[in-house]
Short mmCIF file of C-alpha atoms in Angstrom, two decimals:
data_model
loop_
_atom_site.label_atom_id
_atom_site.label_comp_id
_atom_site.label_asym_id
_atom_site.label_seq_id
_atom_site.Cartn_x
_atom_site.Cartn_y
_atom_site.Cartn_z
CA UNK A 1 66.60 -109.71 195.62
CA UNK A 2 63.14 -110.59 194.95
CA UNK A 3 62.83 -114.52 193.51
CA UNK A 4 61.93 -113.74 189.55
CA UNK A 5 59.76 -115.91 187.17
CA UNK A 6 61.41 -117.97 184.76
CA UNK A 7 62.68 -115.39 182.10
CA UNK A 8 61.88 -112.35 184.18
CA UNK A 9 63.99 -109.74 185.54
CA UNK A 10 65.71 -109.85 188.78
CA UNK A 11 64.28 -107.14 190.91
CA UNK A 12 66.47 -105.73 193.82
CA UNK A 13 64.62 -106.15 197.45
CA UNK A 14 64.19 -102.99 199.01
CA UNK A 15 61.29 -104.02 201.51
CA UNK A 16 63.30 -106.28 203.42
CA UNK A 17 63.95 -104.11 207.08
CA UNK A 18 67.13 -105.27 206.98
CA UNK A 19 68.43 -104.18 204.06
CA UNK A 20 68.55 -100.62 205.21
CA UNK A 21 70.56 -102.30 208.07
CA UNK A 22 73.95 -100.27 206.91
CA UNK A 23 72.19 -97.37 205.73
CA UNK A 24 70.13 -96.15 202.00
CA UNK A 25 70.34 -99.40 199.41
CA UNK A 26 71.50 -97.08 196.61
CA UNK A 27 72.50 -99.89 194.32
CA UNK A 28 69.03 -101.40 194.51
CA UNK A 29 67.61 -97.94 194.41
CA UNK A 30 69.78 -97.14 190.94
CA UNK A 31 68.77 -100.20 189.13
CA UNK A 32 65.50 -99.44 189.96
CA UNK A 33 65.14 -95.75 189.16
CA UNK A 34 67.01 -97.02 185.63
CA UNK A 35 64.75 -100.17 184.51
CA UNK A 36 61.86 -100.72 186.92
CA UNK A 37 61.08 -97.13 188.32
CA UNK A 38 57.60 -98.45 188.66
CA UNK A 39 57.84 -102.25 189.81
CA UNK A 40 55.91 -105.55 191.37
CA UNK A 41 57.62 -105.69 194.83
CA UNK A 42 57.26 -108.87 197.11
CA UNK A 43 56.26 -108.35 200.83
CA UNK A 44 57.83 -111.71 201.79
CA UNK A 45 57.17 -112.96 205.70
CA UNK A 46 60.51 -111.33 207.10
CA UNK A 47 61.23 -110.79 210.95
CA UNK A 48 57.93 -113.01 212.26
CA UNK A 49 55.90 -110.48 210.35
CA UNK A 50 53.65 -112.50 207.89
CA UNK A 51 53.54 -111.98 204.26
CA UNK A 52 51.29 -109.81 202.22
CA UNK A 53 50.05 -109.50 198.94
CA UNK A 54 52.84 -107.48 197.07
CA UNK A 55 53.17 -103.73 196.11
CA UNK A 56 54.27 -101.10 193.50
CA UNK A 57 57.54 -99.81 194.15
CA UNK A 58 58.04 -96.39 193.09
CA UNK A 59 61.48 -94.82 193.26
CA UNK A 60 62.08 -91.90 190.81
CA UNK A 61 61.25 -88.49 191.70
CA UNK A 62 58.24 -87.25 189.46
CA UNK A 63 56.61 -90.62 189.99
CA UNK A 64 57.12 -89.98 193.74
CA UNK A 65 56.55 -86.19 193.79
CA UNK A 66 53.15 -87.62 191.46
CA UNK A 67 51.86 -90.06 193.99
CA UNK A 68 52.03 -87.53 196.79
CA UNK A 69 49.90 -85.15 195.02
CA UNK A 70 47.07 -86.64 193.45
CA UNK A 71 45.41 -87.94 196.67
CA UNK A 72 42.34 -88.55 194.44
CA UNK A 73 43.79 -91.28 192.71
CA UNK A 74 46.56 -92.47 195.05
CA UNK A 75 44.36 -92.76 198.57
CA UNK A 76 45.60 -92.49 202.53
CA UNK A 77 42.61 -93.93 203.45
CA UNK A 78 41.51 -96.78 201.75
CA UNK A 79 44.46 -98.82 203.70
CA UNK A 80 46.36 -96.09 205.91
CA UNK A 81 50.00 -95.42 204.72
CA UNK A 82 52.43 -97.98 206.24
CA UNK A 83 52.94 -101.22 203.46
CA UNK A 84 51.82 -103.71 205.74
CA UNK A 85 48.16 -104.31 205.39
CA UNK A 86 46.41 -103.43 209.01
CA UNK A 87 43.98 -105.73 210.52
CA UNK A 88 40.65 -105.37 208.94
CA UNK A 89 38.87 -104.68 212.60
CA UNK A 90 41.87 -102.35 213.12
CA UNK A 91 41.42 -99.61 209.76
CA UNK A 92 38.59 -98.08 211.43
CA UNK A 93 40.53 -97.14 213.90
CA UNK A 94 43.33 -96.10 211.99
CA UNK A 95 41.57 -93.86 209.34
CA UNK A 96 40.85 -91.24 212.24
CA UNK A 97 44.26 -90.21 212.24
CA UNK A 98 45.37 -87.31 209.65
CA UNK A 99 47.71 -89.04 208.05
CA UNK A 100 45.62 -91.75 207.23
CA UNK A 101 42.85 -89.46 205.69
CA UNK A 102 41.99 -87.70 202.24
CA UNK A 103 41.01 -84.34 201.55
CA UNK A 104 38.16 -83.28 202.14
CA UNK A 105 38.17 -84.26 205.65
CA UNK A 106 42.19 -84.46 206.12
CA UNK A 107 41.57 -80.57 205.43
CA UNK A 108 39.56 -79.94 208.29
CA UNK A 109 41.77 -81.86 210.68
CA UNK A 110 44.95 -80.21 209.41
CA UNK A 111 43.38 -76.75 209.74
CA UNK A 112 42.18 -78.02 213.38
CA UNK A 113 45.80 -78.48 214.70
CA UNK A 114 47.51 -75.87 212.04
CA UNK A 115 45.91 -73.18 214.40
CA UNK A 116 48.52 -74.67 217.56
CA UNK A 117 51.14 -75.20 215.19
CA UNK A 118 51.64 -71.03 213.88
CA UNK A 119 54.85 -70.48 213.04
CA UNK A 120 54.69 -67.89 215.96
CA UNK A 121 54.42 -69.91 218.15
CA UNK A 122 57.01 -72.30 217.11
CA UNK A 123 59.45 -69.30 216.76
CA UNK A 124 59.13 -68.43 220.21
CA UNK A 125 61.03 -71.60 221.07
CA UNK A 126 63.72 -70.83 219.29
CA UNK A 127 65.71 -69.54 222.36
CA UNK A 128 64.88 -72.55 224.27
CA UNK A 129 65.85 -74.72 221.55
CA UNK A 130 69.28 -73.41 221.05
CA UNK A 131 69.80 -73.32 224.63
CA UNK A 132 69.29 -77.24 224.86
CA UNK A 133 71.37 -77.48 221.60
CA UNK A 134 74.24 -75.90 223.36
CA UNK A 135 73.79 -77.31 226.77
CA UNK A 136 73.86 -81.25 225.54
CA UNK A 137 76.79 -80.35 223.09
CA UNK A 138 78.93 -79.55 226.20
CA UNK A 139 77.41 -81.62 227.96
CA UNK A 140 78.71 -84.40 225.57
CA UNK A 141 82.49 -82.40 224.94
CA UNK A 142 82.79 -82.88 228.88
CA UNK A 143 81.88 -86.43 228.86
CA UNK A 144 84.46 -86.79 225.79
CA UNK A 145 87.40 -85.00 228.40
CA UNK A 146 86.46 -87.26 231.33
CA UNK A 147 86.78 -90.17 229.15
CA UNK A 148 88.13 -91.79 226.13
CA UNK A 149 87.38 -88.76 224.14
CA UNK A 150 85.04 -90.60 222.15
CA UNK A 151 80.51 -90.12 222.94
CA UNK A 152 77.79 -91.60 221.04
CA UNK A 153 76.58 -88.12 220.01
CA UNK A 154 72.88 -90.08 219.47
CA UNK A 155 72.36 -91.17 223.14
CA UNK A 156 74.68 -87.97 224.54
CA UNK A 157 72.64 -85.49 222.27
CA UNK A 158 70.13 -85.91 219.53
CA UNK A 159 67.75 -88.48 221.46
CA UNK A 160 67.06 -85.73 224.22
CA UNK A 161 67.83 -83.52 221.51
CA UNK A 162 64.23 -83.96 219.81
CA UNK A 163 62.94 -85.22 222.97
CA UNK A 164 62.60 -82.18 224.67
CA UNK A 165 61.77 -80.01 222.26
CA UNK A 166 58.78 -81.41 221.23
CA UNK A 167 57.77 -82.08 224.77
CA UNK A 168 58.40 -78.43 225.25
CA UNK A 169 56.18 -77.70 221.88
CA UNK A 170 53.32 -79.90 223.39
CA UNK A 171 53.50 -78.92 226.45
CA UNK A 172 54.38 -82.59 228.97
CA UNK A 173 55.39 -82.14 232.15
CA UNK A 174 59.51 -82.84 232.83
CA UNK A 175 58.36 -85.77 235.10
CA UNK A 176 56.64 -87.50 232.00
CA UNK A 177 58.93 -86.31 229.29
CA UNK A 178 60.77 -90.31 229.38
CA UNK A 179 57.47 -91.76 227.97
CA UNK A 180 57.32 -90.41 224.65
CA UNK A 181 60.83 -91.54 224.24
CA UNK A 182 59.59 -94.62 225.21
CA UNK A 183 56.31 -94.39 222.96
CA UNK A 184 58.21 -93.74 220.03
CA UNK A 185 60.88 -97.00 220.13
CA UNK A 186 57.55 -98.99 220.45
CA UNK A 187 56.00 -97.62 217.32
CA UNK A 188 58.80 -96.59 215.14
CA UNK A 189 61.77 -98.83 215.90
CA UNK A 190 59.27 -102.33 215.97
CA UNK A 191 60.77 -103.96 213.34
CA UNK A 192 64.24 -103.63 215.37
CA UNK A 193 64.85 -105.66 218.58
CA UNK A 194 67.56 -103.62 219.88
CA UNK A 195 64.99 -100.66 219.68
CA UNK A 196 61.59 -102.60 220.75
CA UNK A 197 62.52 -105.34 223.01
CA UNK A 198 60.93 -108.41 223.07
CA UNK A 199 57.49 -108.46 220.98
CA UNK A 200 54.33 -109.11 222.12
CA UNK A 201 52.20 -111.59 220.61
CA UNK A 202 48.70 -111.16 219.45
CA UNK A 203 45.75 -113.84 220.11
CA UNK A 204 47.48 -115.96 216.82
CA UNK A 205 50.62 -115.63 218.43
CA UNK A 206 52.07 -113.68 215.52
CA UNK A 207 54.14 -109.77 216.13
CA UNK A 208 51.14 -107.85 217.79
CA UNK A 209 51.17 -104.83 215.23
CA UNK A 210 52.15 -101.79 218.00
CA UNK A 211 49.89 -99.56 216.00
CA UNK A 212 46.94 -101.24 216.69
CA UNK A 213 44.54 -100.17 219.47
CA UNK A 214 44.98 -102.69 222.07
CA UNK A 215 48.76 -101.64 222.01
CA UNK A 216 48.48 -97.90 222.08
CA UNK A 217 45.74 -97.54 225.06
CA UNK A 218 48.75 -96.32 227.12
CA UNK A 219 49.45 -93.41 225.67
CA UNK A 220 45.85 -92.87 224.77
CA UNK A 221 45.09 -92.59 228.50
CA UNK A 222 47.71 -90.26 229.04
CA UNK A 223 46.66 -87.86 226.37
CA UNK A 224 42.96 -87.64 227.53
CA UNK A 225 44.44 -86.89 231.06
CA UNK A 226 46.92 -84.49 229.66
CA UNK A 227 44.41 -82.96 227.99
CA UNK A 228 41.47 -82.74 231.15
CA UNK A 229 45.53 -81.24 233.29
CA UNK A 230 45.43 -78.24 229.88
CA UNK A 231 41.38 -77.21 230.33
CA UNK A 232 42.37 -76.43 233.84
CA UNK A 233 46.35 -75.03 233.81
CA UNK A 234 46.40 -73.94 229.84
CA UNK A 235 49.94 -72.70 229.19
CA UNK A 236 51.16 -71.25 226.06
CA UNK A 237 51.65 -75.42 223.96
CA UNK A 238 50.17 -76.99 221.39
CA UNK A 239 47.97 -79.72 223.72
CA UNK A 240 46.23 -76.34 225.31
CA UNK A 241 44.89 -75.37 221.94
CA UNK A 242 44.04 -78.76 221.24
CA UNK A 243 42.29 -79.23 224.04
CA UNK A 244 40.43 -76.23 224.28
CA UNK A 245 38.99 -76.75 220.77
CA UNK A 246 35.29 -77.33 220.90
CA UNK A 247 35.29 -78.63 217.14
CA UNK A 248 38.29 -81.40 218.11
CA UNK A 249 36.35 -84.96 219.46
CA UNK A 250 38.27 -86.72 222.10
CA UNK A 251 39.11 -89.76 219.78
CA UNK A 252 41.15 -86.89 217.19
CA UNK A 253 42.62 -85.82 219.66
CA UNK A 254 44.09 -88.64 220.90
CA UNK A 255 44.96 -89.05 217.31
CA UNK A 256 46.67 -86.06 217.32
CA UNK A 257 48.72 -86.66 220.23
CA UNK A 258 49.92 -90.01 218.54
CA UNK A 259 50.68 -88.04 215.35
CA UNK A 260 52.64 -85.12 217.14
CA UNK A 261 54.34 -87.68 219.72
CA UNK A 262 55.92 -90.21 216.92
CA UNK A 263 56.20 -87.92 213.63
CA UNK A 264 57.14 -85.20 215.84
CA UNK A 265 59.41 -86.65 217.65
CA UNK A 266 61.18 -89.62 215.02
CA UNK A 267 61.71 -87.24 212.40
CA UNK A 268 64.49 -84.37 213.89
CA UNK A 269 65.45 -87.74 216.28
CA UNK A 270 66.46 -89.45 212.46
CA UNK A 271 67.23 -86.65 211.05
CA UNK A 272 69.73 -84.86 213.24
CA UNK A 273 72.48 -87.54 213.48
CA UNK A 274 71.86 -88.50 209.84
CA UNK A 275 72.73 -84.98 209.20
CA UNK A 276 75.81 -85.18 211.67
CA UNK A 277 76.62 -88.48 210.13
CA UNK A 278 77.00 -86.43 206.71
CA UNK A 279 79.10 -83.49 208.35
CA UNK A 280 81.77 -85.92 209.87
CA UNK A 281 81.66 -87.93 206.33
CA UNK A 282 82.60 -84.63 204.67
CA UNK A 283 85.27 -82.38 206.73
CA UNK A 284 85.67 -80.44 203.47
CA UNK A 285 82.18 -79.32 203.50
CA UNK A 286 82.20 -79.22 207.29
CA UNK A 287 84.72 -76.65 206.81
CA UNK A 288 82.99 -75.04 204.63
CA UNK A 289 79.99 -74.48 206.97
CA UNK A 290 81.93 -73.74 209.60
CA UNK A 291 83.98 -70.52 208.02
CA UNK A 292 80.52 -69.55 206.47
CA UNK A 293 81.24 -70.12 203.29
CA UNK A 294 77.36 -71.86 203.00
CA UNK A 295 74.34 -70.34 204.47
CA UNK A 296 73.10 -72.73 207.19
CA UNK A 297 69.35 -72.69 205.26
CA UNK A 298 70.83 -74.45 202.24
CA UNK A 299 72.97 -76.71 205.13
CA UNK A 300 69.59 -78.16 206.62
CA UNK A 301 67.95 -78.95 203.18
CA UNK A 302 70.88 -81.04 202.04
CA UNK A 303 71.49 -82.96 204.54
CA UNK A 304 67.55 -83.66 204.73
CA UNK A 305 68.06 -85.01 200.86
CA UNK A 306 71.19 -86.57 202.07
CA UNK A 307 69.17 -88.46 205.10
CA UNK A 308 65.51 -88.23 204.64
CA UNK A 309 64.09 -89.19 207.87
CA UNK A 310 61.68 -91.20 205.98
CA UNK A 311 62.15 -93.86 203.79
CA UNK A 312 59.00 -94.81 202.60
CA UNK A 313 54.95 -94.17 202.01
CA UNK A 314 52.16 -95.97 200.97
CA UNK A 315 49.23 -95.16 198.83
CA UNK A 316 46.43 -97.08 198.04
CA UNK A 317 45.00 -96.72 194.57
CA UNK A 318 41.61 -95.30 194.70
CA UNK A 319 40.98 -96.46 190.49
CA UNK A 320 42.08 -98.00 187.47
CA UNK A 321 45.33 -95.98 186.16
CA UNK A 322 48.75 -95.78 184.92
CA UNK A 323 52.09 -94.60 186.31
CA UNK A 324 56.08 -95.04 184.86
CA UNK A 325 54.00 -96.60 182.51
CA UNK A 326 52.72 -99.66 183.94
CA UNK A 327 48.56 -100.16 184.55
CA UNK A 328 47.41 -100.22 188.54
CA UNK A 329 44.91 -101.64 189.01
CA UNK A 330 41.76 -99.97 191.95
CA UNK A 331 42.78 -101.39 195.39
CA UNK A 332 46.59 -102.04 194.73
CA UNK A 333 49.60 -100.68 197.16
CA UNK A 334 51.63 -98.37 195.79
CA UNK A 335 54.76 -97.77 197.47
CA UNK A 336 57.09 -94.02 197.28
CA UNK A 337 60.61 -94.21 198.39
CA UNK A 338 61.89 -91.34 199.71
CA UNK A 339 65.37 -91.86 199.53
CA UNK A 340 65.48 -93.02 196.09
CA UNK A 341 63.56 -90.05 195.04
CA UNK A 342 66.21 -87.93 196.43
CA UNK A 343 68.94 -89.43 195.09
CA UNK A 344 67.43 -89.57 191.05
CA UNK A 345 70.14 -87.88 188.80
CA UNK A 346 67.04 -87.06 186.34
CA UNK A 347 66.37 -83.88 188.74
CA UNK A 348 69.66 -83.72 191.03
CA UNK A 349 73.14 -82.82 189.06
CA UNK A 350 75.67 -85.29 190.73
CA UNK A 351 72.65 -86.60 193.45
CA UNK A 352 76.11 -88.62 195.48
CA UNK A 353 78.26 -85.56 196.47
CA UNK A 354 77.20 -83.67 198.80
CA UNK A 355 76.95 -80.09 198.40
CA UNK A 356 75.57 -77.62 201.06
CA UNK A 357 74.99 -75.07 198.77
CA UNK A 358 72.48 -77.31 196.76
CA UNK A 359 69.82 -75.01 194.63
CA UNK A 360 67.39 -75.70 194.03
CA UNK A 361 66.90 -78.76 196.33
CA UNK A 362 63.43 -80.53 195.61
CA UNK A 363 63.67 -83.13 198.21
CA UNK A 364 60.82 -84.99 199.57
CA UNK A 365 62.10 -85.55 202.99
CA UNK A 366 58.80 -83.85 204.08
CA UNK A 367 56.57 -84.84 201.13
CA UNK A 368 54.70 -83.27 199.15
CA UNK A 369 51.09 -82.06 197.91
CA UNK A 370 48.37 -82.17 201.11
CA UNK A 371 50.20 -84.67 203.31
CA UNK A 372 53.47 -82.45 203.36
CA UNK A 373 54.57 -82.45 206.95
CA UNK A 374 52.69 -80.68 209.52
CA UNK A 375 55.86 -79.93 211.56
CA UNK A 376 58.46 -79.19 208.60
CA UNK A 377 58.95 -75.70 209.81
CA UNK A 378 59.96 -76.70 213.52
CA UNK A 379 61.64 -79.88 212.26
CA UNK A 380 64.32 -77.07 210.31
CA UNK A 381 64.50 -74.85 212.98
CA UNK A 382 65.54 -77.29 215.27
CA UNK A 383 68.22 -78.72 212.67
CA UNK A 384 69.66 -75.54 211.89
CA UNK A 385 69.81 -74.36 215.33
CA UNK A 386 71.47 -77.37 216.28
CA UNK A 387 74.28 -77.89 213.44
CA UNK A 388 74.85 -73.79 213.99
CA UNK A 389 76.05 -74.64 217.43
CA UNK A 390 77.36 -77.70 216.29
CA UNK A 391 80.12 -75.34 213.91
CA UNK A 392 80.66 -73.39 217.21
CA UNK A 393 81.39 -75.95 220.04
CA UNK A 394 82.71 -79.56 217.88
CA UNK A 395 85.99 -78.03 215.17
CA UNK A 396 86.48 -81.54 214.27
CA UNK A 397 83.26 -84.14 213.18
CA UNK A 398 85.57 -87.50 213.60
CA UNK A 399 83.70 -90.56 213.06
CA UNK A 400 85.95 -93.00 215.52
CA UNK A 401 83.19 -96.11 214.73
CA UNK A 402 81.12 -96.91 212.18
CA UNK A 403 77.88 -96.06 213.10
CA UNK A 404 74.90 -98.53 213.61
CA UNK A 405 71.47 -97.80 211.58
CA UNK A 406 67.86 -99.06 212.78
CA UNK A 407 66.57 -101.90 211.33
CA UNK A 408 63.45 -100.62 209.53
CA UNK A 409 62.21 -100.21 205.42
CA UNK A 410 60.15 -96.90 207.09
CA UNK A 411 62.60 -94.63 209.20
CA UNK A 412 65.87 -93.69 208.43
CA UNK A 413 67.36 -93.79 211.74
CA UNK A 414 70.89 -94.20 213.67
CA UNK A 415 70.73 -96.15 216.73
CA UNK A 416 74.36 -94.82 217.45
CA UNK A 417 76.85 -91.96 216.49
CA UNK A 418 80.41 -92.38 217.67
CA UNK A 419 82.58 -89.53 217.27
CA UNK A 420 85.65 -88.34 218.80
CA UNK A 421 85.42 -84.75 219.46
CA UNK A 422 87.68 -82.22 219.90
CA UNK A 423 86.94 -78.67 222.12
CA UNK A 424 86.87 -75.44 220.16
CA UNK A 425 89.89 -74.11 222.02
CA UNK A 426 92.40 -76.76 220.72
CA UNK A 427 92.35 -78.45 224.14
CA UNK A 428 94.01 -82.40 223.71
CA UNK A 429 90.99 -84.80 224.76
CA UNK A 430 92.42 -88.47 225.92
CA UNK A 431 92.66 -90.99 222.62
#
């Protein structure tokens, strides 16, 4: 909880990392949504990260759905969209990416890479995908037989899961594949030791921020050589348009590959288990899915409001304005949180029980207004192609530990999965 003034309310914490430690605060994110939708949040030092100056917390849907859309007033830009402040010789730097742009010029860039990311083109892995989907789910059932009859289904399944599809959709050799894996722990899962390792220190022997240049010239490297490997073999990916594109510098496109390599990757990697986490949570609606009483469409986009990927968003305001009724001020943070939005009983009937069948289902898993995500379409199609095989190959969604969430106030992810599983021909598995 943050500290309050003498005589002030006592506001629940939800920037503190650890907090999301056993999954979404929804106490915190109740009170809030009831009597401080719009609030003064501390950004205390926590986890050898230093302090900063304090944000608005925003945590009910229209205010959310609000921010997202008016990119005039609430800016990417100004101070790119992760709470903590970058370093001031870092923002340069960090504005060239799309995410951290405003329209007009996060228009052009989005129309660059929306020509490599045509639905066509995303459809035509759908055989692949489905073909992975079903390979690591037996994969895992076999594992399960030879052993205790328990698997982690994240390390047996959803890791590789996302993995390898989006290296497929980019087009990185098998031999390289391990690195984005690798990439994406570094970037996403810093604020987690058990996902980042030890931390390296910058020159004031603080947390070296992993987003800053110095810290990404790895993959950087790779991306201009992957690129230079596409001019001369180009193969049906998105890095062969991207590289071919006269109009796309080399620094965007390094950019890009950053973009595609995290988002791309982090988002079915959080979302997938999440979803499976849900599933096993619920036989009844399991069940349900499974005898086709719900249409696996409606399946993906509740368990995406169930367990965004994302937790949270920052804007910068661009101007003097107003929003949930309190005045902010040009040039303060303003904070959306995803999960809170998608759990606010002024727009969902009954927001806690999960219902597959949910419609409509205005979640903002993927955003909304001109940052909506780039890769929502592939993101479902990989989600509903893997819980359809899921309904096939795995009767029985039997949590046999509780499962262990990633450290982090920006991705909702689950470092770990247990479930005993049982074959789809009633075989006994040991346990």
């Amino acid at each position: 909880m943050t500290s309050p003034a003498a005589g002030a309310p006592r506001i629940p914490d939800v920037f503190d990392p650890r907090g999301y430690a056993q999954g979404l605060p929804h106490s915190a994110y109740r009170l809030l949504r009831d009597r401080h939708p719009v609030v003064r949040q501390e950004e205390h030092e926590v986890l050898g990260w230093p302090a900063g100056p304090g944000f608005w917390a925003v945590t009910r849907h229209a205010d959310v759905v609000r921010v997202l859309k008016d990119a005039r007033t609430f800016s990417s830009y100004l101070g790119a969209t992760q709470i903590r402040d970058p370093a001031p010789a870092d923002l340069p730097f960090i504005r060239r990416m799309m995410l951290n742009q405003d329209p007009p010029m996060h228009g052009r860039l989005r129309r660059l890479v929306g020509r490599a990311f045509t639905r066509g083109r995303i459809d035509r892995f759908e055989t692949a995908v489905r073909d992975r989907a079903r390979g690591l789910l037996t994969a895992a059932l076999d594992t399960a037989r030879a052993g205790s009859g328990v698997v982690d289904l994240v390390t047996t399944v959803t890791d590789d899961y996302a993995l390898l599809n989006l290296a497929d959709v980019l087009g990185v050799p098998p031999g390289e594949r391990g690195l984005l894996l690798d990439w994406t722990r570094r970037v996403i899962g810093y604020q987690d030791p058990d996902e980042s390792g030890p931390p390296a220190s910058g020159p004031d022997g603080r947390p070296a921020d992993p987003r800053s240049p110095a810290m990404l010239q790895d993959m950087f490297a790779f991306a201009r050589e992957l690129a230079a490997h596409k001019r001369r073999h180009p193969g049906d990916d998105v890095l062969t348009v991207l590289a071919t594109d006269r109009q796309l510098a080399t620094p965007e496109l390094e950019m890009f590959f950053f973009l595609l390599t995290i988002a791309g990757n982090d988002t079915v990697r959080s979302a997938a288990p999440g979803g499976l986490l849900a599933l096993a949570r619920h036989p009844d609606a399991y069940r349900a899915l499974r005898a086709g009483a719900v249409a696996t469409s409606s399946c993906v986009e509740e368990l995406l409001r169930w367990h965004p990927p994302v937790l949270s968003f920052r804007r910068t305001a661009a101007c003097d304005t107003e929003l949930g009724g309190r005045p902010i001020r040009a040039g303060d943070k303003v904070v959306v949180f995803h999960g809170s939005a998608n759990y606010d009983e002024r727009v969902f009937a009954a927001p806690h029980r999960l219902d597959l069948a949910r419609t409509p289902n205005p979640h903002v898993s993927f955003g909304d207004g001109p940052h909506v995500c780039l890769g929502a379409h592939l993101a479902r199609l990989q989600l509903r192609v893997l819980y359809e095989e899921t309904r096939v190959l795995l009767p029985v969604l039997e949590l046999a530990a509780p499962p262990r969430h990633l450290v982090s106030n920006f991705i909702h992810g689950l470092k770990s999965l247990p479930l005993r599983l049982r074959p789809p021909d009633g075989d006994h598995l040991p346990g």
